[in-house]
Amino acid sequence: MFERKPKEERDSPPDGKKNFLRRRWPVLVLVCVAAVGAGAWALRARQTQAQPSAEYIEATPARRSITNVYSESGTIEAAESYQVKSLVRGDVLTADFEEGDSVQEGDVLYTIDSADAVNSVERAQLTLSQAQRDYEDAAAAGCVATDISGTVVSISVAPGDVVAAGQEVATIRDDSTMLLTLDFPAADAAGFAAGQEAQVTLNGTYETVSGTVQRVSGTDTLSSGNMLVRSVTIAVPNAGGLTSSQAATASVGGVSALGSAKLTSQNTQTLTAETGGTVAALCVQPGTWVASGTNILQLESDSLTRQVETASDNLRSAELSMEDAENSLDDYTITAPISGTVIMKGVQAGETVGTDTSTSEVLCIIQDLSYLEIQVAVDELDILSIQEGQQAAIVADALEDETFTGVVTNVSSNGTTTGGTTTYPVTVRIDDYGELMPGMNATVSIVVESAEDALAIPNGAVVRGGYVLVTRDSPSASNAADLEAPEGYVYVAVETGVSDDDYIQVVSGLTEEDTIAYDADAAALSQSSDSGMAMMPGAMPGGGMAGGGGAPAGGGAGPR
């Protein structure tokens, strides 16, 4: 399996030299091309005199698993870590947990003495209640409403009229019960009681209706006939046929009244405007039955509008103050923000927390250890090969004999540039983490791509970017390319796939029955590529250049 070594273990130039090479690589490429070209020209010149014999290694393509891995180091972290702090000042009353305890989100961690906060809430509630009443009064100042239920007898103003404070604007009469007040002999009336049934006889029709004694006067008076009498008021339910012009008499307990009288309404109210203004609208029409509290008409004026706006603003301010006070009270009970394990408890019951500054001390630290994560910085040249969902192997410095499995969960596009090099954070999640602990240093190896049961050949066997030297008796030699090859060999074009440090997958162009060949120098150069000495694009082992005038290793002229 091919694994890129951590940067600190690679046989690479120091940082300064590495940056120099990064900035100067185009120049170096040109120099190398020129040198290689000159070498090729010299080689062709020598070949006109003598053809040196190259030492080739022959091998057979074989099936194997090939894995391309990217490795980088990082630090193990908890899935989530939270420092619990106090937003208020006070004495800690309870702290019923210890380090190592498991807590669930919402569990109570600390309770802090909240006596002052409770008082603040009560004061805010009183202020809010007063503001509510003021607003209701201000809103009602422009409304003329009835205090009784009854029929609107009359409205003396119309929309657009200007009304002065104290002016009469409407009359409401309650005719649901009519009252009949009569004189009874004092000796008999003294025995009447409120609620006692009475029989009422209407004058003219002699119709009898039931009534109830509502009130009996407590003193005797002398009637015009020099008889001692008492005044008795009888309430008569009105089904709609009784009016104030109807006269009637009554009897209570068999005792008849001394005469008759007219019925009167139970209650009548004359409405007046409490403030001046212009009649904006009539809310009801004369003759309408209304309940107590119904608005009869609406007044408007600039002062009324400002009064309502001011009261509304004061009410809203009181509501916000109440919310702040209640929220502050909630801060005296500190709960777990996440589910996890308490790894540090810094404050005990009986201590005082909170300061006059904006930064408070850490009460405790909770970590979610349901899984672990490690974040590594991936170079810009490799980031495009890293994808979410790729598998990763993790080896911690403290547990070198164990390998843990992770998966890439996030590839951030927020790069960081330092010294001309840009890296991108990649997050790997570890679910089965065994003895791994947050804070441990580890190396992450991410499987970039892999191939199982792949037909593979050594990396050094592929030259010119896509050709392999095979013996003339190999089955694939029938597809020989039009390239001059050493005696006994031909070049065939191949399509390659995944590669690691040693082998590369051949997708097409070769079979397991072929015999390939490559020179020892090519193998050595291929093995050194992982130490920062990778071949330039198009270069081939032995000094040749793909697609140019160079010849394959051991060959003569270029493509015909």
Coordinates of C-alpha atoms in Angstrom, one line a residue:
M1 CA 0.0 0.0 0.0
F2 CA 1.3 3.4 -0.9
E3 CA 1.3 6.0 1.8
R4 CA 2.6 9.5 1.7
K5 CA 4.9 10.0 4.6
P6 CA 4.2 12.9 7.1
K7 CA 6.0 16.0 6.1
E8 CA 8.5 15.9 9.0
E9 CA 9.6 12.4 7.8
R10 CA 10.0 13.2 4.1
D11 CA 13.4 13.5 2.6
S12 CA 12.6 17.0 1.4
P13 CA 14.5 20.4 1.4
P14 CA 14.1 22.7 4.4
D15 CA 11.1 25.1 4.3
G16 CA 13.1 27.9 2.8
K17 CA 14.4 25.7 0.0
K18 CA 11.0 24.2 -0.5
N19 CA 9.5 27.7 -1.0
F20 CA 12.3 28.6 -3.3
L21 CA 11.7 25.5 -5.4
R22 CA 8.0 26.2 -5.5
R23 CA 8.6 29.7 -6.8
R24 CA 11.3 28.7 -9.2
W25 CA 10.0 25.5 -10.6
P26 CA 9.1 26.8 -14.1
V27 CA 12.7 27.9 -14.5
L28 CA 14.0 24.6 -13.2
V29 CA 11.7 22.8 -15.6
L30 CA 13.1 24.7 -18.5
V31 CA 16.7 24.0 -17.4
C32 CA 15.9 20.3 -17.0
V33 CA 14.2 20.2 -20.4
A34 CA 17.3 21.8 -21.9
A35 CA 19.6 19.4 -20.2
V36 CA 17.5 16.4 -21.1
G37 CA 17.4 17.6 -24.7
A38 CA 21.1 18.1 -24.8
G39 CA 21.6 14.6 -23.3
A40 CA 19.3 13.1 -25.9
W41 CA 21.1 14.8 -28.7
A42 CA 24.4 13.6 -27.3
L43 CA 22.9 10.1 -27.0
R44 CA 21.8 10.1 -30.6
A45 CA 25.2 11.3 -31.6
R46 CA 26.9 8.5 -29.8
Q47 CA 24.4 5.9 -31.1
T48 CA 25.6 6.7 -34.6
Q49 CA 28.9 5.3 -33.5
A50 CA 28.0 2.5 -31.1
Q51 CA 24.8 1.2 -29.6
P52 CA 25.4 0.6 -25.8
S53 CA 23.7 -2.4 -24.2
A54 CA 21.0 -1.4 -21.6
E55 CA 20.4 -3.7 -18.6
Y56 CA 16.6 -4.5 -18.4
I57 CA 14.5 -6.0 -15.8
E58 CA 11.8 -8.3 -17.1
A59 CA 8.6 -9.0 -15.2
T60 CA 5.1 -10.3 -15.8
P61 CA 1.9 -8.1 -15.1
A62 CA 0.2 -9.5 -12.0
R63 CA -3.0 -9.0 -10.1
R64 CA -2.8 -7.0 -6.8
S65 CA -4.7 -4.4 -4.8
I66 CA -3.4 -0.9 -5.2
T67 CA -4.2 1.9 -2.9
N68 CA -3.3 5.6 -3.1
V69 CA -3.1 7.3 0.3
Y70 CA -2.6 10.9 1.4
S71 CA -1.1 11.3 4.9
E72 CA -1.0 14.3 7.3
S73 CA -0.7 14.9 11.0
G74 CA -3.2 16.6 13.4
T75 CA -4.6 16.6 16.9
I76 CA -7.5 14.5 18.1
E77 CA -10.5 16.6 19.3
A78 CA -13.8 15.8 21.0
A79 CA -16.9 15.9 18.8
E80 CA -17.9 19.0 20.7
S81 CA -16.5 20.8 23.7
Y82 CA -18.2 23.5 25.7
Q83 CA -16.9 25.8 28.4
V84 CA -19.8 26.7 30.9
K85 CA -19.6 30.2 32.2
S86 CA -21.9 32.3 34.4
L87 CA -23.6 35.4 33.1
V88 CA -24.6 36.6 36.6
R89 CA -23.0 37.3 39.9
G90 CA -23.9 35.4 43.1
D91 CA -23.3 32.6 45.5
V92 CA -23.4 29.1 44.2
L93 CA -26.1 27.2 46.1
T94 CA -25.9 23.8 44.4
A95 CA -23.4 22.0 42.1
D96 CA -24.5 18.4 42.2
F97 CA -22.1 16.8 39.8
E98 CA -18.5 15.8 39.6
E99 CA -15.7 15.4 37.0
G100 CA -16.3 12.3 35.0
D101 CA -20.0 12.4 35.3
S102 CA -22.2 12.0 32.2
V103 CA -24.8 14.8 31.7
Q104 CA -27.6 15.3 29.3
E105 CA -28.4 18.5 27.6
G106 CA -30.7 20.6 29.9
D107 CA -29.5 18.9 33.1
V108 CA -29.1 21.5 36.0
L109 CA -25.4 22.0 36.8
Y110 CA -25.5 25.0 39.1
T111 CA -28.1 27.1 40.9
I112 CA -27.0 30.6 42.0
D113 CA -28.7 32.7 44.7
S114 CA -31.3 34.7 42.8
A115 CA -33.0 36.8 45.6
D116 CA -32.0 40.1 43.9
A117 CA -33.2 38.9 40.5
V118 CA -36.6 37.9 42.0
N119 CA -37.1 41.4 43.4
S120 CA -36.2 42.8 40.0
V121 CA -38.8 40.7 38.3
E122 CA -41.5 41.8 40.8
R123 CA -40.6 45.5 40.3
A124 CA -40.7 45.0 36.5
Q125 CA -44.2 43.4 36.9
L126 CA -45.5 46.3 38.9
T127 CA -44.2 48.8 36.3
L128 CA -45.8 46.7 33.5
S129 CA -49.2 46.6 35.2
Q130 CA -49.2 50.4 35.6
A131 CA -48.2 50.9 32.0
Q132 CA -51.0 48.6 30.9
R133 CA -53.5 50.6 32.8
D134 CA -52.2 53.9 31.5
Y135 CA -52.4 52.6 28.0
E136 CA -56.0 51.4 28.4
D137 CA -57.0 54.8 29.9
A138 CA -55.3 56.6 27.0
A139 CA -57.0 54.4 24.4
A140 CA -60.3 54.8 26.1
A141 CA -60.0 58.6 26.4
G142 CA -61.3 59.0 22.9
C143 CA -64.2 56.6 23.4
V144 CA -67.5 57.4 25.0
A145 CA -68.8 54.1 26.4
T146 CA -71.9 53.1 28.4
D147 CA -71.6 51.8 31.9
I148 CA -74.9 50.0 31.8
S149 CA -76.7 47.6 29.4
G150 CA -79.7 49.0 27.7
T151 CA -81.2 50.7 24.7
V152 CA -79.6 53.7 23.1
V153 CA -82.4 56.2 23.5
S154 CA -80.6 59.1 21.7
I155 CA -77.3 60.4 20.4
S156 CA -77.1 64.2 20.3
V157 CA -74.0 64.5 18.0
A158 CA -73.0 63.5 14.5
P159 CA -69.6 62.6 12.9
G160 CA -67.6 65.8 12.3
D161 CA -69.1 67.7 15.3
V162 CA -66.7 69.3 17.7
V163 CA -67.4 68.1 21.3
A164 CA -66.2 69.9 24.5
A165 CA -65.2 68.1 27.6
G166 CA -68.3 67.4 29.8
Q167 CA -70.8 67.8 26.9
E168 CA -73.8 65.4 26.9
V169 CA -73.7 63.2 23.8
A170 CA -76.0 60.2 24.3
T171 CA -78.6 58.6 26.6
I172 CA -78.9 54.9 27.5
R173 CA -81.9 53.4 29.2
D174 CA -82.2 49.9 30.7
D175 CA -85.8 48.8 30.1
S176 CA -85.2 45.1 30.8
T177 CA -86.8 45.5 34.2
M178 CA -89.4 48.2 35.0
L179 CA -89.8 49.6 38.5
L180 CA -93.2 50.4 40.2
T181 CA -93.1 52.4 43.4
L182 CA -96.3 52.4 45.5
D183 CA -97.5 53.2 49.1
F184 CA -98.7 50.4 51.3
P185 CA -100.2 50.6 54.8
A186 CA -97.2 51.0 57.1
A187 CA -98.3 48.2 59.5
D188 CA -98.5 45.7 56.6
A189 CA -95.5 47.0 54.7
A190 CA -93.3 46.5 57.8
G191 CA -93.7 42.8 57.2
F192 CA -92.6 42.8 53.6
A193 CA -89.2 41.6 52.6
A194 CA -87.0 42.1 49.5
G195 CA -87.5 39.3 47.0
Q196 CA -91.1 38.7 48.1
E197 CA -93.4 38.0 45.2
A198 CA -95.9 40.7 44.2
Q199 CA -98.8 40.8 41.8
V200 CA -98.9 43.8 39.4
T201 CA -102.1 44.8 37.7
L202 CA -101.8 47.1 34.6
N203 CA -104.2 50.0 34.4
G204 CA -106.5 50.0 31.5
T205 CA -106.0 46.3 30.5
Y206 CA -106.1 44.9 34.0
E207 CA -103.5 42.5 32.9
T208 CA -101.7 40.9 35.8
V209 CA -97.9 40.3 35.8
S210 CA -95.6 38.9 38.4
G211 CA -93.1 41.2 40.2
T212 CA -90.7 41.1 43.1
V213 CA -90.3 43.4 46.0
Q214 CA -87.0 45.2 45.5
R215 CA -87.0 47.6 48.3
V216 CA -89.1 48.7 51.3
S217 CA -88.6 52.1 52.9
G218 CA -87.6 52.0 56.6
T219 CA -89.7 54.9 57.8
D220 CA -93.4 55.7 57.9
T221 CA -94.9 58.7 56.3
L222 CA -98.3 60.3 56.5
S223 CA -100.4 60.0 53.4
S224 CA -102.8 62.6 52.1
G225 CA -105.5 60.6 53.9
N226 CA -103.7 60.9 57.2
M227 CA -102.6 57.2 57.1
L228 CA -99.2 55.9 57.9
V229 CA -97.7 54.4 54.8
R230 CA -94.4 53.0 53.6
S231 CA -93.0 53.2 50.1
V232 CA -92.4 49.8 48.4
T233 CA -90.5 49.4 45.1
I234 CA -91.5 46.4 42.9
A235 CA -89.3 45.2 40.0
V236 CA -91.3 43.9 37.0
P237 CA -89.5 41.9 34.3
N238 CA -90.2 43.6 30.9
A239 CA -90.7 41.2 28.0
G240 CA -90.9 44.2 25.7
G241 CA -94.5 45.5 26.1
L242 CA -94.0 47.7 29.2
T243 CA -93.2 51.4 28.8
S244 CA -92.7 54.3 31.1
S245 CA -96.2 55.6 30.2
Q246 CA -97.9 52.5 31.6
A247 CA -99.5 52.9 35.1
A248 CA -100.2 50.0 37.4
T249 CA -101.0 48.9 40.9
A250 CA -99.9 45.9 42.9
S251 CA -100.5 43.7 45.9
V252 CA -98.1 41.9 48.2
G253 CA -99.1 39.0 50.3
G254 CA -102.7 39.9 49.8
V255 CA -102.2 43.5 50.8
S256 CA -103.1 46.0 48.1
A257 CA -101.3 49.2 47.4
L258 CA -103.0 52.5 48.2
G259 CA -103.3 53.7 44.6
S260 CA -101.3 53.3 41.4
A261 CA -98.2 54.8 39.7
K262 CA -96.4 54.8 36.4
L263 CA -93.6 52.3 35.6
T264 CA -90.1 53.7 35.4
S265 CA -86.9 52.3 33.7
Q266 CA -84.6 50.3 36.0
N267 CA -81.6 52.5 35.0
T268 CA -80.9 55.5 32.8
Q269 CA -77.5 56.9 31.9
T270 CA -76.6 60.2 30.3
L271 CA -73.2 59.9 28.6
T272 CA -70.8 62.9 28.6
A273 CA -67.5 63.4 26.8
E274 CA -64.5 63.2 29.2
T275 CA -62.3 65.1 26.8
G276 CA -62.8 67.4 23.9
G277 CA -62.4 66.5 20.3
T278 CA -64.0 65.8 17.0
V279 CA -66.6 63.0 16.6
A280 CA -64.8 60.6 14.3
A281 CA -67.5 57.9 14.2
L282 CA -70.7 56.7 15.8
C283 CA -70.2 53.2 16.9
V284 CA -74.0 52.4 17.3
Q285 CA -77.3 53.9 16.2
P286 CA -80.2 55.1 18.3
G287 CA -82.6 52.3 19.3
T288 CA -79.8 49.7 19.5
W289 CA -79.5 47.5 22.6
V290 CA -76.0 47.6 23.9
A291 CA -74.1 45.8 26.7
S292 CA -72.2 47.5 29.4
G293 CA -68.8 48.8 28.2
T294 CA -69.9 49.3 24.6
N295 CA -68.4 52.3 22.8
I296 CA -71.2 54.7 21.6
L297 CA -69.0 57.1 19.7
Q298 CA -65.3 57.8 19.0
L299 CA -63.5 61.1 19.4
E300 CA -60.2 62.2 17.9
S301 CA -57.7 65.0 18.3
D302 CA -54.0 65.5 18.1
S303 CA -53.6 65.4 21.9
L304 CA -55.5 62.1 22.1
T305 CA -53.3 60.6 19.4
R306 CA -50.1 61.7 21.2
Q307 CA -51.5 60.5 24.5
V308 CA -52.1 57.0 23.0
E309 CA -48.7 56.9 21.3
T310 CA -46.9 57.9 24.5
A311 CA -48.8 55.3 26.5
S312 CA -48.1 52.6 23.9
D313 CA -44.3 53.4 24.0
N314 CA -44.3 53.2 27.8
L315 CA -46.1 49.9 27.7
R316 CA -43.7 48.4 25.2
S317 CA -40.7 49.6 27.3
A318 CA -42.2 48.0 30.4
E319 CA -42.8 44.7 28.5
L320 CA -39.1 44.7 27.4
S321 CA -37.9 45.4 30.9
M322 CA -40.1 42.5 32.2
E323 CA -38.6 40.2 29.6
D324 CA -35.1 41.2 30.5
A325 CA -35.8 40.6 34.2
E326 CA -37.3 37.2 33.5
N327 CA -34.4 36.2 31.2
S328 CA -31.9 37.3 33.8
L329 CA -33.7 35.2 36.4
D330 CA -33.2 32.2 34.1
D331 CA -29.5 32.8 34.1
Y332 CA -29.3 31.9 37.8
T333 CA -30.0 28.3 36.9
I334 CA -27.2 27.0 34.7
T335 CA -27.9 23.9 32.7
A336 CA -25.8 21.6 30.5
P337 CA -25.6 23.1 27.0
I338 CA -24.8 19.7 25.4
S339 CA -24.9 16.1 26.3
G340 CA -21.5 14.7 27.2
T341 CA -18.9 14.1 30.0
V342 CA -17.7 16.6 32.5
I343 CA -13.9 16.8 32.1
M344 CA -13.3 19.8 34.4
K345 CA -15.2 21.3 37.4
G346 CA -13.8 24.6 38.4
V347 CA -16.4 26.0 40.8
Q348 CA -17.9 24.2 43.9
A349 CA -21.1 25.0 45.9
G350 CA -20.5 27.8 48.4
E351 CA -18.2 29.8 46.1
T352 CA -19.1 33.1 44.5
V353 CA -19.2 33.5 40.7
G354 CA -19.5 36.4 38.4
T355 CA -17.4 39.5 38.2
D356 CA -17.9 43.1 37.2
T357 CA -16.1 42.5 34.0
S358 CA -17.4 41.0 30.8
T359 CA -15.4 37.8 31.2
S360 CA -16.4 35.3 33.8
E361 CA -14.6 32.3 35.0
V362 CA -15.1 28.8 33.6
L363 CA -17.4 26.9 35.8
C364 CA -16.9 23.5 34.1
I365 CA -16.0 22.0 30.7
I366 CA -18.2 19.4 29.0
Q367 CA -17.1 17.3 26.1
D368 CA -19.2 15.2 23.7
L369 CA -17.3 12.0 23.4
S370 CA -19.8 10.1 21.4
Y371 CA -17.2 10.3 18.6
L372 CA -13.8 12.0 18.1
E373 CA -12.5 14.2 15.2
I374 CA -9.2 15.1 13.8
Q375 CA -8.5 18.0 11.5
V376 CA -5.6 18.1 9.1
A377 CA -4.3 20.8 6.8
V378 CA -4.2 19.5 3.2
D379 CA -2.0 21.2 0.6
E380 CA -3.6 22.9 -2.3
L381 CA -2.0 20.5 -4.7
D382 CA -3.8 17.5 -3.1
I383 CA -7.1 19.0 -1.8
L384 CA -9.0 18.2 -5.0
S385 CA -8.3 14.5 -4.5
I386 CA -9.9 14.6 -1.0
Q387 CA -13.7 14.0 -0.9
E388 CA -16.3 13.6 1.8
G389 CA -17.0 10.0 2.6
Q390 CA -13.4 8.8 1.9
Q391 CA -12.0 6.3 4.4
A392 CA -9.1 7.2 6.6
A393 CA -6.7 5.3 8.8
I394 CA -5.5 7.1 12.0
V395 CA -2.4 6.2 14.0
A396 CA -1.8 8.1 17.3
D397 CA 1.7 8.8 18.5
A398 CA 0.7 7.4 21.9
L399 CA -0.8 4.2 20.4
E400 CA 1.5 3.4 17.6
D401 CA 0.6 -0.3 17.5
E402 CA -3.1 0.5 16.8
T403 CA -4.8 1.8 13.7
F404 CA -8.2 3.4 13.9
T405 CA -10.7 3.9 11.1
G406 CA -12.3 7.2 10.3
V407 CA -14.2 8.9 7.5
V408 CA -13.8 12.3 5.9
T409 CA -16.9 14.4 7.0
N410 CA -15.9 17.9 5.8
V411 CA -13.6 19.4 3.2
S412 CA -13.5 23.1 3.9
S413 CA -13.1 25.7 1.1
N414 CA -11.7 28.2 3.5
G415 CA -8.0 28.0 2.8
T416 CA -5.1 29.5 4.8
T417 CA -2.1 30.9 2.9
T418 CA 1.3 30.9 4.7
G419 CA 4.6 31.5 2.9
G420 CA 3.1 31.2 -0.5
T421 CA 1.4 27.8 0.3
T422 CA -2.3 27.4 0.8
T423 CA -3.8 24.6 2.9
Y424 CA -7.4 23.6 3.5
P425 CA -8.8 22.0 6.7
V426 CA -10.2 18.5 6.3
T427 CA -12.1 16.9 9.1
V428 CA -12.1 13.2 9.8
R429 CA -14.6 11.6 12.1
I430 CA -13.7 8.6 14.3
D431 CA -16.6 6.6 15.8
D432 CA -14.8 3.6 17.2
Y433 CA -11.9 5.4 19.0
G434 CA -10.9 2.9 21.7
E435 CA -8.3 4.5 23.9
L436 CA -7.8 7.6 21.8
M437 CA -8.2 10.8 23.8
P438 CA -8.7 14.4 22.9
G439 CA -5.4 16.2 22.6
M440 CA -3.4 13.2 21.2
N441 CA -1.3 13.8 18.2
A442 CA -2.0 11.4 15.3
T443 CA -1.3 10.8 11.6
V444 CA -4.3 10.5 9.2
S445 CA -3.9 8.5 6.1
I446 CA -6.8 9.1 3.6
V447 CA -7.5 6.6 0.9
V448 CA -7.7 8.8 -2.2
E449 CA -8.4 6.0 -4.6
S450 CA -8.0 2.2 -4.8
A451 CA -8.4 -0.7 -7.1
E452 CA -8.9 -4.3 -6.1
D453 CA -7.6 -7.2 -8.2
A454 CA -6.0 -4.8 -10.6
L455 CA -3.5 -5.8 -13.3
A456 CA -0.4 -4.0 -12.1
I457 CA 3.2 -3.4 -13.2
P458 CA 6.0 -1.5 -11.6
N459 CA 5.8 2.3 -11.9
G460 CA 9.1 2.5 -13.7
A461 CA 7.8 0.3 -16.5
V462 CA 5.6 3.1 -17.9
V463 CA 7.5 5.6 -20.1
R464 CA 6.6 8.5 -22.3
G465 CA 3.5 8.9 -20.1
G466 CA 1.7 5.8 -21.6
Y467 CA 4.0 3.2 -23.2
V468 CA 5.4 0.0 -21.9
L469 CA 8.3 -2.1 -23.3
V470 CA 7.3 -5.7 -23.9
T471 CA 9.1 -8.7 -25.5
R472 CA 8.3 -9.4 -29.1
D473 CA 6.8 -12.7 -28.2
S474 CA 4.3 -11.2 -25.8
P475 CA 0.6 -11.4 -26.8
S476 CA 0.2 -7.6 -26.7
A477 CA 3.2 -7.1 -29.0
S478 CA 0.8 -7.4 -31.9
N479 CA -0.3 -3.8 -30.9
A480 CA 3.2 -2.4 -31.0
A481 CA 3.5 1.3 -31.3
D482 CA 5.4 2.9 -34.2
L483 CA 8.3 3.7 -31.9
E484 CA 11.9 2.4 -32.3
A485 CA 12.6 0.0 -29.4
P486 CA 15.6 -2.0 -28.3
E487 CA 16.3 -5.3 -30.0
G488 CA 13.8 -8.0 -29.0
Y489 CA 11.3 -5.5 -27.6
V490 CA 8.5 -3.3 -28.8
Y491 CA 6.5 -0.5 -27.2
V492 CA 2.8 -0.8 -26.6
A493 CA 0.4 1.9 -25.5
V494 CA -1.4 1.3 -22.2
E495 CA -4.1 3.0 -20.2
T496 CA -3.2 3.4 -16.6
G497 CA -5.2 3.9 -13.4
V498 CA -4.5 3.9 -9.7
S499 CA -0.8 3.9 -8.5
D500 CA 1.0 3.7 -5.3
D501 CA 4.7 3.9 -4.4
D502 CA 5.6 0.8 -6.4
Y503 CA 2.9 -0.2 -8.8
I504 CA 0.5 1.2 -11.2
Q505 CA -2.8 -0.2 -12.5
V506 CA -3.0 -1.1 -16.2
V507 CA -6.6 -0.7 -17.3
S508 CA -5.9 -1.8 -20.9
G509 CA -3.0 -2.6 -23.3
L510 CA -1.5 -5.5 -21.4
T511 CA -2.4 -9.0 -20.4
E512 CA -1.1 -11.4 -17.7
E513 CA 0.7 -13.4 -20.4
D514 CA 2.9 -10.5 -21.5
T515 CA 6.5 -10.0 -20.4
I516 CA 7.4 -6.4 -19.8
A517 CA 10.9 -4.8 -19.5
Y518 CA 12.3 -1.7 -17.9
D519 CA 15.8 -0.6 -17.0
A520 CA 17.2 -0.4 -13.5
D521 CA 17.6 3.3 -13.7
A522 CA 13.9 3.7 -14.3
A523 CA 13.0 1.7 -11.2
A524 CA 15.4 3.7 -9.0
L525 CA 14.0 7.0 -10.3
S526 CA 10.4 5.9 -9.7
Q527 CA 11.2 4.9 -6.1
S528 CA 12.8 8.2 -5.4
S529 CA 9.7 10.2 -6.6
D530 CA 8.1 10.1 -3.2
S531 CA 11.1 12.0 -1.7
G532 CA 10.3 15.2 -3.7
M533 CA 12.1 14.0 -6.8
A534 CA 9.1 13.1 -8.9
M535 CA 9.6 13.0 -12.7
M536 CA 8.5 16.1 -14.7
P537 CA 5.3 15.7 -16.8
G538 CA 6.2 13.7 -19.9
A539 CA 9.7 12.6 -18.6
M540 CA 10.7 9.0 -19.0
P541 CA 13.2 6.9 -17.2
G542 CA 16.6 6.9 -18.8
G543 CA 16.6 10.6 -19.8
G544 CA 14.0 10.5 -22.6
M545 CA 11.2 13.0 -23.1
A546 CA 7.7 12.0 -24.1
G547 CA 6.3 13.4 -27.3
G548 CA 9.6 15.1 -28.2
G549 CA 12.8 14.3 -29.9
G550 CA 14.1 12.1 -27.1
A551 CA 14.3 8.4 -27.5
P552 CA 13.1 5.7 -25.2
A553 CA 15.6 4.2 -22.9
G554 CA 18.0 2.1 -25.0
G555 CA 16.3 3.3 -28.2
G556 CA 17.4 5.4 -31.1
A557 CA 15.3 7.9 -32.9
G558 CA 12.0 9.3 -31.8
P559 CA 8.5 8.4 -33.2
R560 CA 8.5 7.7 -36.9

